[in-house]
Every structure is written in C-alpha cells, then in structure tokens.
C-alpha cells in the first residue's frame, strides 16, 4: 500500500470513528445505523468493513478510544498525589466520576459490556490493569499493602472501579450515587493496607 493510500485509509478510519462515536453516544449501539454513520463520514459501508470488519469492530475501536482517553484523564488527575497510594485512589476516583459523562455512560459503561463482553478483556482495560499491577507490586514491596497476590489485588481494584462506574451510570440519579460509589471503593481498597491487617 502506498503512503498516500495508507494516509487515506487512516483519514477514513478517523472519520468513521468520529461519526460512530457521535452516533453511538446519541442513539446507542443498537439504534445507530451503519448507513447513517457512514454517510455522515462521507464514506461507504465498504470503508467501514475495510477498517473495522463490522459494526461490532467499530464499537470496539470507539470504546478503546474513549476508555484510553478516560485512563489518560485519570492519570492526569493523579499527578497531584503525594505518593503511589494516593495516586491510585485519585485515578480510581477520577475514573468513577467519568461515569457522569453521557458519552461514557452510553458507550463504555452500557453498550461496551453488552456488546463486547467482559471489560477485563478489552485492550484498553488490559493497559489499565498492567499499570495498576505495577503500582500494587510497588506498594507491596514498600510494605504499604498486604503481601497478597499482586495480580489478584490489581484485578479486584480495576474491576471494582469499573463496576462502580457502571453502577453510577445505571442509576436513575447518577450524581447522587457518585459519592457512595467512591466511598465504597476507597473502603474496599483500604482493606489492602498493611497497617489495617488484624
């Protein structure tokens, strides 16, 4: 494939992602029409199939894009932390708070799990899990967390943050449930602290 064709394919991919992101956020995955979203992008279904395989593949790419953005935002919020423990809590809090964003609610927290299945198998969640694992290993090595299996603890923490966000998004009044979810996550995470061991 020539450089120009590669550039054109990447340009088409970006157009389809933007169009799908808008359609999925506004209408949800089930109601979003492939014909409408490709037309809005100024492309054909053939371009969608070439770039993503099918509508499900397009959703997977949109979820990956948004979830990666969420992780980057959460990481930025954690920069103000005084240590790795506080950074991990701030990242989780920021991630859960993003459940208030309508686009995140619809695409990542409703349609994503319903269509794509287990979020722990998503590429973006795997990246988050790897970062959490590094932090947990470091906190165990420093004697801050109990000497539990780091992968198990990381999976539990990542899953708890994601599920807390899904719970907030599913509530009739998400804003009212947010502090409850964050408080429960923090209490769960603090159970791993070494100085709380009985």
N, CA and C of each residue as an Amber inpcrd file, in Angstrom:
protein
   594
   0.8540000  -1.1740000   0.0000000   0.0000000   0.0000000   0.0000000
   0.9000000   1.2370000   0.0000000   0.6330000   2.1560000  -0.9010000
   1.4440000   3.3670000  -0.9960000   1.1820000   4.2860000   0.1950000
   2.1000000   5.2320000   0.3990000   1.9640000   6.1730000   1.5190000
   0.6470000   6.9310000   1.4230000   0.2670000   7.3120000   0.2120000
  -0.9690000   8.0750000   0.0440000  -2.1830000   7.2130000   0.3890000
  -2.1530000   5.9460000   0.0150000  -3.2730000   5.0530000   0.3320000
  -3.3400000   4.7890000   1.8310000  -2.1800000   4.6710000   2.4650000
  -2.1420000   4.4660000   3.9120000  -2.7020000   5.6990000   4.6180000
  -2.3010000   6.8730000   4.1640000  -2.8030000   8.1240000   4.7500000
  -4.3110000   8.2380000   4.5530000  -4.7890000   7.8850000   3.3670000
  -6.2230000   7.9580000   3.0720000  -6.9940000   6.9650000   3.9500000
  -6.4560000   5.7690000   4.1140000  -7.1060000   4.7670000   4.9530000
  -7.1750000   5.2530000   6.4010000  -6.1110000   5.8750000   6.8860000
  -6.0940000   6.4010000   8.2540000  -7.0800000   7.5590000   8.4000000
  -7.1460000   8.4060000   7.3840000  -8.1060000   9.5220000   7.3880000
  -9.5380000   8.9770000   7.4310000  -9.8270000   7.9620000   6.6270000
 -11.1570000   7.3430000   6.6130000 -11.4720000   6.7230000   7.9830000
 -10.4780000   6.0810000   8.5840000 -10.6510000   5.4590000   9.8980000
 -11.0300000   6.5210000  10.9320000 -10.3380000   7.6380000  10.9110000
 -10.6250000   8.7240000  11.8610000 -12.0240000   9.2870000  11.6500000
 -12.4280000   9.4440000  10.3890000 -13.7770000   9.9440000  10.0880000
 -14.8450000   8.9840000  10.6070000 -14.6300000   7.6990000  10.3800000
 -15.5960000   6.7020000  10.8420000 -15.6600000   6.6620000  12.3680000
 -14.5160000   6.7530000  13.0280000 -14.5040000   6.7710000  14.4940000
 -15.2840000   7.9630000  15.0320000 -15.0530000   9.1380000  14.4540000
 -15.7510000  10.3470000  14.9180000 -17.2530000  10.2320000  14.6820000
 -17.6390000   9.7550000  13.5090000 -19.0520000   9.6110000  13.1850000
 -19.7220000   8.5600000  14.0750000 -19.0480000   7.4410000  14.2820000
 -19.6030000   6.3730000  15.1190000 -19.7030000   6.8180000  16.5760000
 -18.6860000   7.5260000  17.0280000 -18.6920000   7.9910000  18.4140000
 -19.9170000   8.8670000  18.6650000 -20.1930000   9.7480000  17.7320000
 -21.3560000  10.6320000  17.8440000 -22.6570000   9.8280000  17.7930000
 -22.7560000   8.9220000  16.8380000 -23.9790000   8.1250000  16.6740000
 -24.2220000   7.2100000  17.8750000 -23.1720000   6.5320000  18.3410000
 -23.3220000   5.6320000  19.4880000 -23.6900000   6.4090000  20.7510000
 -23.1160000   7.5840000  20.9200000 -23.4110000   8.3940000  22.1140000
 -24.8540000   8.8970000  22.0850000 -25.3090000   9.3310000  20.9270000
 -26.6530000   9.9070000  20.8090000 -27.7550000   8.8650000  20.7610000
 -27.5160000   7.7460000  20.0480000 -28.5810000   6.7730000  19.8080000
 -28.3570000   5.4320000  20.4990000 -27.1400000   5.1720000  20.9190000
 -26.8020000   3.8500000  21.4350000 -26.4190000   2.9350000  20.2840000
 -25.7060000   1.8890000  20.6060000 -25.2020000   0.9640000  19.5870000
 -26.3250000   0.3470000  18.7630000 -27.3420000  -0.1610000  19.4280000
 -28.4130000  -0.8820000  18.7320000 -29.1540000   0.0010000  17.7320000
 -29.3560000   1.2570000  18.0860000 -30.1320000   2.1590000  17.2270000
 -29.2910000   2.9150000  16.2040000 -27.9870000   2.8760000  16.3480000
 -27.1260000   3.5930000  15.3990000 -27.1190000   2.8530000  14.0630000
 -27.4240000   3.5780000  13.0090000 -27.4890000   2.9950000  11.6660000
 -26.1280000   3.0970000  10.9900000 -25.6620000   1.9640000  10.4670000
 -24.3820000   1.9760000   9.7600000 -24.4620000   2.8580000   8.5160000
 -25.5890000   2.8460000   7.8390000 -25.7390000   3.6820000   6.6470000
 -25.6530000   5.1620000   7.0110000 -26.3220000   5.5420000   8.1010000
 -26.2890000   6.9500000   8.5130000 -24.9070000   7.3830000   8.9710000
 -24.2400000   6.5550000   9.7690000 -22.9410000   6.9870000  10.2660000
 -21.8770000   6.9970000   9.1730000 -21.9670000   6.0790000   8.2010000
 -21.0060000   6.1280000   7.0920000 -21.3030000   7.3280000   6.1940000
 -22.5800000   7.6280000   5.9830000 -22.9480000   8.7920000   5.1690000
 -22.4680000  10.0780000   5.8340000 -22.6260000  10.1610000   7.1650000
 -22.1670000  11.3540000   7.8690000 -20.6550000  11.5280000   7.7380000
 -19.9440000  10.4020000   7.6630000 -18.4900000  10.4550000   7.4960000
 -18.1070000  10.7040000   6.0370000 -19.1120000  10.6630000   5.1530000
 -18.8400000  10.8520000   3.7290000 -18.1840000   9.6330000   3.1040000
 -18.4820000   8.4540000   3.6740000 -17.8640000   7.2170000   3.2130000
 -18.9280000   6.1640000   2.9650000 -18.4930000   4.9870000   2.5640000
 -19.4190000   3.8900000   2.2840000 -19.2650000   2.8050000   3.3450000
 -20.2020000   1.8590000   3.3220000 -20.0950000   0.7020000   4.2240000
 -18.8070000  -0.0710000   3.9450000 -18.3980000  -0.0680000   2.6910000
 -17.1580000  -0.7680000   2.3230000 -15.9650000  -0.2360000   3.1050000
 -15.9150000   1.0790000   3.3020000 -14.8270000   1.6810000   4.0790000
 -14.8980000   1.2230000   5.5310000 -16.1220000   1.1090000   6.0600000
 -16.3000000   0.6390000   7.4340000 -15.8120000  -0.8040000   7.5510000
 -16.2360000  -1.6590000   6.6220000 -15.8370000  -3.0650000   6.6670000
 -14.3260000  -3.2030000   6.5030000 -13.7450000  -2.3980000   5.6310000
 -12.2930000  -2.4550000   5.4010000 -11.5310000  -2.0600000   6.6630000
 -11.9930000  -1.0330000   7.3450000 -11.2680000  -0.5270000   8.5130000
 -11.5590000  -1.2900000   9.8050000 -12.7990000  -1.7530000   9.9720000
 -13.1990000  -2.3110000  11.2680000 -13.8200000  -3.7010000  11.2020000
 -14.0640000  -4.2110000  10.0330000 -14.6650000  -5.5330000   9.8960000
 -16.1780000  -5.5080000   9.9230000 -16.7470000  -4.8750000  10.9450000
 -18.1950000  -4.7770000  11.0620000 -18.5330000  -3.7310000  12.1290000
 -19.8180000  -3.6030000  12.4030000 -20.2840000  -2.6020000  13.3710000
 -19.7160000  -2.8810000  14.7680000 -19.6420000  -4.1450000  15.1400000
 -19.0860000  -4.5200000  16.4350000 -17.6060000  -4.1080000  16.5270000
 -16.8700000  -4.3270000  15.4470000 -15.4590000  -3.9250000  15.4140000
 -15.3140000  -2.4160000  15.5350000 -16.2450000  -1.6900000  14.9430000
 -16.2440000  -0.2290000  15.0500000 -16.5180000   0.1920000  16.4980000
 -17.4860000  -0.4630000  17.1440000 -17.7590000  -0.1620000  18.5500000
 -16.5230000  -0.4480000  19.4040000 -15.8600000  -1.5670000  19.1490000
 -14.6600000  -1.9120000  19.9200000 -13.6020000  -0.8170000  19.7900000
 -13.4440000  -0.2740000  18.5920000 -12.4620000   0.7900000  18.3760000
 -12.8720000   2.0740000  19.0930000 -14.1620000   2.3910000  19.0820000
 -14.6550000   3.5930000  19.7710000 -14.5030000   3.4310000  21.2840000
 -14.8620000   2.2680000  21.8020000 -14.7160000   2.0090000  23.2380000
 -13.2450000   2.1300000  23.6350000 -12.3690000   1.5530000  22.8350000
 -10.9380000   1.6200000  23.1210000 -10.4590000   3.0720000  23.1460000
 -10.9240000   3.8610000  22.1850000 -10.5390000   5.2750000  22.1130000
 -11.0080000   6.0370000  23.3590000 -12.2670000   5.8820000  23.7170000
 -12.8140000   6.6150000  24.8670000 -12.2070000   6.1100000  26.1750000
 -12.1080000   4.7960000  26.3250000 -11.5630000   4.2410000  27.5600000
 -10.1020000   4.6510000  27.7390000  -9.3590000   4.7270000  26.6500000
  -7.9630000   5.1880000  26.7230000  -7.9030000   6.6620000  27.1230000
  -8.8260000   7.4490000  26.6040000  -8.8990000   8.8650000  27.0000000
  -9.2450000   8.9910000  28.4820000 -10.1530000   8.1290000  28.9450000
 -10.5320000   8.1450000  30.3620000  -9.3200000   7.8240000  31.2410000
  -8.5520000   6.8290000  30.8440000  -7.3590000   6.4520000  31.6120000
  -6.3440000   7.5910000  31.6360000  -6.1790000   8.2660000  30.5050000
  -5.2290000   9.3890000  30.4490000  -5.6930000  10.5390000  31.3490000
  -6.9960000  10.8200000  31.3380000  -7.5390000  11.8780000  32.2110000
  -7.3510000  11.5080000  33.6750000  -7.6060000  10.2570000  34.0020000
  -7.4600000   9.8010000  35.3840000  -5.9990000   9.9050000  35.8200000
  -5.0880000   9.5550000  34.9280000  -3.6540000   9.6440000  35.2230000
  -3.2620000  11.0960000  35.4750000  -3.8040000  12.0130000  34.6930000
  -3.5100000  13.4390000  34.8920000  -3.9980000  13.9080000  36.2600000
  -5.1670000  13.4530000  36.6600000  -5.7050000  13.8370000  37.9700000
  -4.8080000  13.3260000  39.0940000  -4.1730000  12.1860000  38.8750000
  -3.3380000  11.5670000  39.9090000  -1.9840000  12.2520000  40.0650000
  -1.6440000  13.1410000  39.1400000  -0.3410000  13.8110000  39.2310000
  -0.2000000  14.6570000  40.4870000  -1.3140000  15.0620000  41.0620000
  -1.2680000  15.8940000  42.2650000  -1.0680000  15.0730000  43.5390000
  -1.0370000  13.7440000  43.4060000  -0.9170000  12.8700000  44.5790000
   0.4640000  12.9790000  45.2150000   0.4840000  12.7340000  46.5090000
   1.7460000  12.8000000  47.2490000   2.5220000  11.4930000  47.1830000
   1.8470000  10.3880000  46.9090000   2.5330000   9.0980000  46.8280000
   1.7330000   8.1580000  45.9240000   2.2860000   6.9490000  45.7090000
   1.6460000   5.9760000  44.8100000   0.2600000   5.5470000  45.3020000
   0.1010000   5.4160000  46.6040000  -1.1920000   5.0210000  47.1650000
  -2.2620000   6.0580000  46.8410000  -1.9500000   7.3290000  47.1400000
  -2.9110000   8.3950000  46.8420000  -3.1630000   8.5050000  45.3440000
  -2.1300000   8.3050000  44.5400000  -2.2890000   8.3740000  43.0820000
  -3.2720000   7.3050000  42.6040000  -3.1300000   6.1000000  43.1430000
  -4.0280000   5.0180000  42.7430000  -5.4750000   5.3420000  43.1220000
  -5.6720000   5.8820000  44.3190000  -7.0280000   6.2560000  44.7530000
  -7.5890000   7.3990000  43.9090000  -6.7500000   8.3930000  43.6040000
  -7.2120000   9.5200000  42.7840000  -7.5770000   9.0770000  41.3670000
  -6.7810000   8.1640000  40.7950000  -7.0950000   7.6500000  39.4580000
  -8.4370000   6.9300000  39.4590000  -8.6480000   6.0930000  40.4620000
  -9.9120000   5.3550000  40.5360000 -11.0850000   6.3200000  40.7190000
 -10.9060000   7.3000000  41.5830000 -11.9630000   8.2950000  41.8210000
 -12.3010000   9.0330000  40.5300000 -11.2650000   9.4540000  39.8100000
 -11.4870000  10.1730000  38.5430000 -12.2100000   9.2800000  37.5370000
 -11.8090000   8.0140000  37.4660000 -12.4480000   7.0810000  36.5330000
 -13.9290000   6.9180000  36.8760000 -14.2270000   6.7400000  38.1530000
 -15.6220000   6.5720000  38.5790000 -16.4190000   7.8500000  38.2910000
 -15.8160000   9.0030000  38.5160000 -16.5050000  10.2790000  38.2570000
 -16.8640000  10.4590000  36.7910000 -16.0790000   9.8780000  35.8910000
 -16.3790000  10.0000000  34.4600000 -17.6510000   9.2650000  34.0750000
 -18.1920000   8.4610000  34.9920000 -19.4730000   7.7880000  34.7470000
 -20.6160000   8.7870000  34.6470000 -20.3650000  10.0330000  35.0210000
 -21.3960000  11.0690000  34.8980000 -21.4810000  11.6290000  33.4770000
 -20.4720000  11.3710000  32.6620000 -20.4470000  11.8940000  31.2890000
 -21.3520000  11.0260000  30.4060000 -22.3420000  11.6400000  29.7410000
 -23.2910000  10.8570000  28.9350000 -22.6390000   9.9520000  27.8890000
 -21.6000000  10.4190000  27.2250000 -20.9190000   9.6080000  26.2100000
 -20.2850000   8.3720000  26.8510000 -19.6510000   8.5460000  27.9800000
 -19.0170000   7.4370000  28.6970000 -20.0850000   6.4620000  29.1760000
 -21.1730000   6.9920000  29.7390000 -22.2670000   6.1340000  30.2100000
 -22.7600000   5.2230000  29.0960000 -23.0990000   5.8180000  27.9670000
 -23.7170000   5.0600000  26.8850000 -22.7450000   4.0970000  26.2130000
 -21.5860000   4.5950000  25.8290000 -20.6870000   3.7840000  25.0030000
 -19.8440000   2.8170000  25.8240000 -19.1640000   3.3060000  26.8430000
 -18.2190000   2.4650000  27.5880000 -18.9160000   1.6200000  28.6540000
 -19.8720000   2.2060000  29.3570000 -20.4340000   1.5280000  30.5180000
 -21.7340000   0.7690000  30.2480000 -22.4060000   1.0610000  29.1410000
 -23.6330000   0.3050000  28.7970000 -23.3980000  -0.5820000  27.5770000
 -23.1660000   0.0650000  26.4280000 -23.0320000  -0.7060000  25.1870000
 -21.7780000  -1.5630000  25.1480000 -20.6790000  -1.0480000  25.6730000
 -19.4280000  -1.8120000  25.6450000 -19.5800000  -3.1950000  26.2580000
 -19.9530000  -3.2840000  27.5370000 -20.1020000  -4.6090000  28.1470000
 -21.2020000  -5.4550000  27.4910000 -22.3030000  -4.8110000  27.0850000
 -23.4140000  -5.5550000  26.4900000 -23.0290000  -6.1870000  25.1530000
 -22.2400000  -5.4780000  24.3570000 -21.9030000  -5.9520000  23.0110000
 -20.5480000  -6.6550000  22.9660000 -19.5780000  -6.1240000  23.6790000
 -18.2040000  -6.6360000  23.5890000 -17.8580000  -7.6570000  24.6690000
 -18.7120000  -7.7520000  25.6800000 -18.4610000  -8.7350000  26.7280000
 -17.5520000  -8.2130000  27.8270000 -16.9090000  -9.1180000  28.5040000
 -16.0810000  -8.8760000  29.6820000 -15.0830000  -7.7370000  29.4730000
 -15.2670000  -6.6120000  30.1840000 -14.3590000  -5.4780000  30.0240000
 -12.8990000  -5.7870000  30.3810000 -12.6600000  -6.7760000  31.2340000
 -11.2740000  -7.0830000  31.5980000 -10.4940000  -7.6400000  30.4130000
 -11.1910000  -7.9820000  29.3500000 -10.5300000  -8.4950000  28.1470000
 -10.3620000  -7.4280000  27.0620000 -10.8400000  -6.2240000  27.3200000
 -10.6690000  -5.1370000  26.3580000  -9.2080000  -4.6890000  26.3680000
  -8.6450000  -4.3290000  25.2220000  -7.2520000  -3.8530000  25.2000000
  -7.0010000  -2.6520000  26.1200000  -7.9250000  -1.7130000  26.1540000
  -7.7300000  -0.5270000  26.9980000  -7.7530000  -0.8950000  28.4770000
  -8.5970000  -1.8350000  28.8630000  -8.6460000  -2.2640000  30.2530000
  -7.4080000  -3.0800000  30.6170000  -6.8700000  -3.8160000  29.6630000
  -5.6330000  -4.5620000  29.9020000  -4.4780000  -3.6130000  30.2000000
  -4.4460000  -2.4830000  29.4960000  -3.4050000  -1.4750000  29.7570000
  -3.5610000  -0.8960000  31.1560000  -4.7950000  -0.5930000  31.5380000
  -5.0590000  -0.0720000  32.8880000  -4.6630000  -1.0950000  33.9390000
  -4.9900000  -2.3420000  33.6800000  -4.6560000  -3.4010000  34.6240000
  -3.1410000  -3.5220000  34.7850000  -2.4110000  -3.4290000  33.6840000
  -0.9440000  -3.5170000  33.7550000  -0.3670000  -2.3860000  34.6100000
  -0.9160000  -1.1910000  34.4590000  -0.4500000  -0.0570000  35.2840000
  -0.7980000  -0.2570000  36.7450000  -2.0100000  -0.7280000  37.0020000
  -2.4210000  -0.9880000  38.3900000  -1.5270000  -2.0650000  38.9980000
  -1.2030000  -3.0860000  38.2190000  -0.3440000  -4.1580000  38.7060000
   1.0350000  -3.6200000  39.1150000   1.6020000  -2.7560000  38.2790000
   2.9090000  -2.1680000  38.6240000   2.8190000  -1.3790000  39.9350000
   1.7450000  -0.6090000  40.0860000   1.5720000   0.1780000  41.3130000
   1.3930000  -0.7230000  42.5190000   0.5630000  -1.7480000  42.3930000
   0.3200000  -2.6650000  43.5140000   1.6110000  -3.3850000  43.8970000
   2.3630000  -3.8460000  42.9070000   3.6390000  -4.5130000  43.2040000
   4.5780000  -3.5830000  43.9620000   4.6190000  -2.3380000  43.5420000
   5.4690000  -1.3590000  44.2130000   5.0040000  -1.1140000  45.6470000
   3.7010000  -0.9810000  45.8370000   3.1550000  -0.7380000  47.1760000
   3.3650000  -1.9330000  48.1030000   3.3200000  -3.1340000  47.5570000
   3.6080000  -4.3290000  48.3670000   5.0870000  -4.3450000  48.7390000
   5.9450000  -4.0650000  47.7630000   7.3950000  -4.0580000  48.0110000
   7.7850000  -3.0170000  49.0620000   7.0710000  -1.9080000  49.1020000
   7.3580000  -0.8390000  50.0730000   6.7200000  -1.1090000  51.4350000
   5.9610000  -2.1950000  51.5350000   5.3310000  -2.5330000  52.7990000
   4.0840000  -1.7200000  53.1000000   3.4950000  -1.1330000  52.0770000
   2.2790000  -0.3320000  52.2660000   1.0400000  -1.2120000  52.1540000
   1.0740000  -2.1540000  51.2180000  -0.0460000  -3.0860000  51.0550000
   0.3250000  -4.4480000  51.6200000  -0.6960000  -5.1860000  52.0120000
  -0.5050000  -6.5500000  52.4950000   0.1820000  -7.3870000  51.4160000
   0.9240000  -8.3920000  51.8060000   1.6030000  -9.2370000  50.8250000
   0.6550000 -10.2560000  50.1900000  -0.3000000  -9.7650000  49.4400000
  -1.2460000 -10.6160000  48.7170000  -0.7510000 -10.7660000  47.2840000
  -1.4020000 -11.6490000  46.5390000  -1.0280000 -11.8010000  45.1360000
  -1.3010000 -10.4910000  44.4020000  -0.2660000  -9.8780000  43.8020000
  -0.4610000  -8.5640000  43.1710000  -1.4330000  -8.5780000  41.9920000
  -1.4260000  -9.6580000  41.2160000  -2.3550000  -9.6910000  40.0790000
  -3.7950000  -9.7830000  40.5620000  -4.0220000 -10.6160000  41.5670000
  -5.3820000 -10.7400000  42.1070000  -5.8580000  -9.3950000  42.6570000
  -4.9940000  -8.7370000  43.4380000  -5.3650000  -7.4330000  44.0090000
  -5.6180000  -6.4100000  42.9050000  -4.7900000  -6.4140000  41.8790000
  -4.9400000  -5.4610000  40.7670000  -6.2400000  -5.6930000  40.0100000
  -6.5480000  -6.9590000  39.7700000  -7.8020000  -7.2790000  39.0730000
  -9.0120000  -6.8700000  39.9090000  -8.9370000  -7.0930000  41.2020000
 -10.0450000  -6.7000000  42.0730000 -10.2100000  -5.1830000  42.1010000
  -9.1190000  -4.4560000  42.2070000  -9.1990000  -2.9850000  42.2400000
  -9.7080000  -2.4320000  40.9120000  -9.1650000  -2.9300000  39.8050000
  -9.6040000  -2.4570000  38.4820000 -11.0710000  -2.7930000  38.2460000
 -11.4370000  -4.0210000  38.5800000 -12.8300000  -4.4340000  38.4050000
 -13.7780000  -3.6380000  39.2830000 -13.3370000  -3.3580000  40.5060000
 -14.1830000  -2.5780000  41.4190000 -14.4120000  -1.1670000  40.8870000
 -13.3630000  -0.5380000  40.3680000 -13.5150000   0.8230000  39.8170000
 -14.4450000   0.8100000  38.6100000 -14.2610000  -0.1570000  37.7010000
 -15.1080000  -0.2330000  36.5110000 -16.5570000  -0.5160000  36.9040000
 -16.7490000  -1.4640000  37.8040000 -18.1170000  -1.7980000  38.2170000
 -18.7740000  -0.6790000  39.0000000 -18.0020000   0.0570000  39.7710000
 -18.5590000   1.2250000  40.4650000 -19.0310000   2.2540000  39.4390000
 -18.2290000   2.4550000  38.4010000 -18.6200000   3.3980000  37.3410000
 -19.8860000   2.9110000  36.6270000 -19.9660000   1.6070000  36.3460000
 -21.1760000   1.0650000  35.7000000 -22.3920000   1.2450000  36.6000000
 -22.2250000   1.0420000  37.8920000 -23.3270000   1.1950000  38.8360000
 -23.8120000   2.6410000  38.8580000 -22.8740000   3.5780000  38.9100000
 -23.2330000   5.0010000  38.8980000 -23.9870000   5.3310000  37.6110000
 -23.4710000   4.8760000  36.4750000 -24.0910000   5.1710000  35.1780000
 -25.4990000   4.6030000  35.0650000 -25.7400000   3.4810000  35.7290000
 -27.0480000   2.8230000  35.6270000 -28.1030000   3.4120000  36.5590000
 -27.6810000   4.2030000  37.5180000 -28.6190000   4.7630000  38.4910000
 -29.5000000   5.8360000  37.8550000 -30.6960000   5.9680000  38.3790000
 -31.6050000   6.9970000  37.8770000 -31.0190000   8.3900000  38.1040000
 -30.3730000   8.5710000  39.2420000 -29.7130000   9.8370000  39.5460000
 -28.2290000   9.5450000  39.7970000 -27.4280000   9.4650000  38.7280000
 -26.0160000   9.1050000  38.8740000 -25.2450000  10.0290000  39.8250000
 -25.5210000  11.3100000  39.7750000 -24.8000000  12.2640000  40.6270000
 -24.9870000  11.9200000  42.1080000 -26.1830000  11.5420000  42.4860000
 -26.4640000  11.2260000  43.8890000 -25.7400000   9.9610000  44.3410000
 -25.4490000   9.0590000  43.4170000 -24.7960000   7.7890000  43.7590000
 -23.2790000   7.8660000  43.7160000 -22.7600000   8.9270000  43.1370000
 -21.3140000   9.0240000  42.9220000 -20.5190000   8.9310000  44.2130000
 -20.8670000   9.7210000  45.2130000 -20.0750000   9.7150000  46.4510000
 -20.1680000   8.3590000  47.1510000 -21.3120000   7.6920000  47.0500000
 -21.4490000   6.3590000  47.6420000 -20.4870000   5.3730000  46.9810000
 -20.4020000   5.4400000  45.6600000 -19.5150000   4.5310000  44.9190000
 -18.0510000   4.8020000  45.2650000 -17.6910000   6.0720000  45.3310000
 -16.2960000   6.4280000  45.6360000 -15.9410000   6.0260000  47.0670000
 -16.8390000   6.2820000  48.0070000 -16.5900000   5.8930000  49.4010000
 -16.4360000   4.3760000  49.5340000 -17.2900000   3.6250000  48.8540000
 -17.2200000   2.1610000  48.9250000 -15.9290000   1.6570000  48.2880000
 -15.5290000   2.2550000  47.1610000 -14.2750000   1.8440000  46.5280000
 -13.0960000   2.0960000  47.4620000 -13.0810000   3.2620000  48.0630000
 -11.9720000   3.6160000  48.9600000 -11.9070000   2.6500000  50.1480000
 -13.0580000   2.3270000  50.7220000 -13.0890000   1.3940000  51.8530000
 -12.5790000   0.0140000  51.4350000 -12.9740000  -0.4180000  50.2460000
 -12.5120000  -1.7010000  49.7260000 -10.9930000  -1.6860000  49.5400000
 -10.4910000  -0.6450000  48.8990000  -9.0520000  -0.5330000  48.6410000
  -8.2630000  -0.4600000  49.9450000  -8.7760000   0.2690000  50.9230000
  -8.0680000   0.4110000  52.2000000  -7.9480000  -0.9150000  52.9480000
  -8.7910000  -1.8630000  52.6150000  -8.6860000  -3.1950000  53.2040000
  -7.3850000  -3.8950000  52.8380000  -6.7070000  -3.4230000  51.7950000
  -5.4290000  -3.9940000  51.3780000  -4.2340000  -3.3870000  52.1200000
  -4.4710000  -2.2970000  52.8450000  -3.3670000  -1.6350000  53.5510000
  -2.7990000  -2.5380000  54.6420000  -1.4950000  -2.5760000  54.7260000
  -0.8130000  -3.4310000  55.7020000  -1.1320000  -3.0190000  57.1250000
  -1.1870000  -1.7180000  57.4050000  -1.4040000  -1.2740000  58.7870000
  -2.8350000  -1.4970000  59.2610000  -3.7160000  -1.9930000  58.3910000
  -5.0930000  -2.3090000  58.8000000  -5.2340000  -3.7960000  59.0760000
  -4.1620000  -4.5580000  58.8290000  -4.2170000  -6.0090000  58.9980000
  -4.4440000  -6.3550000  60.4710000  -5.3240000  -7.3260000  60.7110000
  -5.5880000  -7.7070000  62.1040000  -4.8620000  -8.9810000  62.4560000
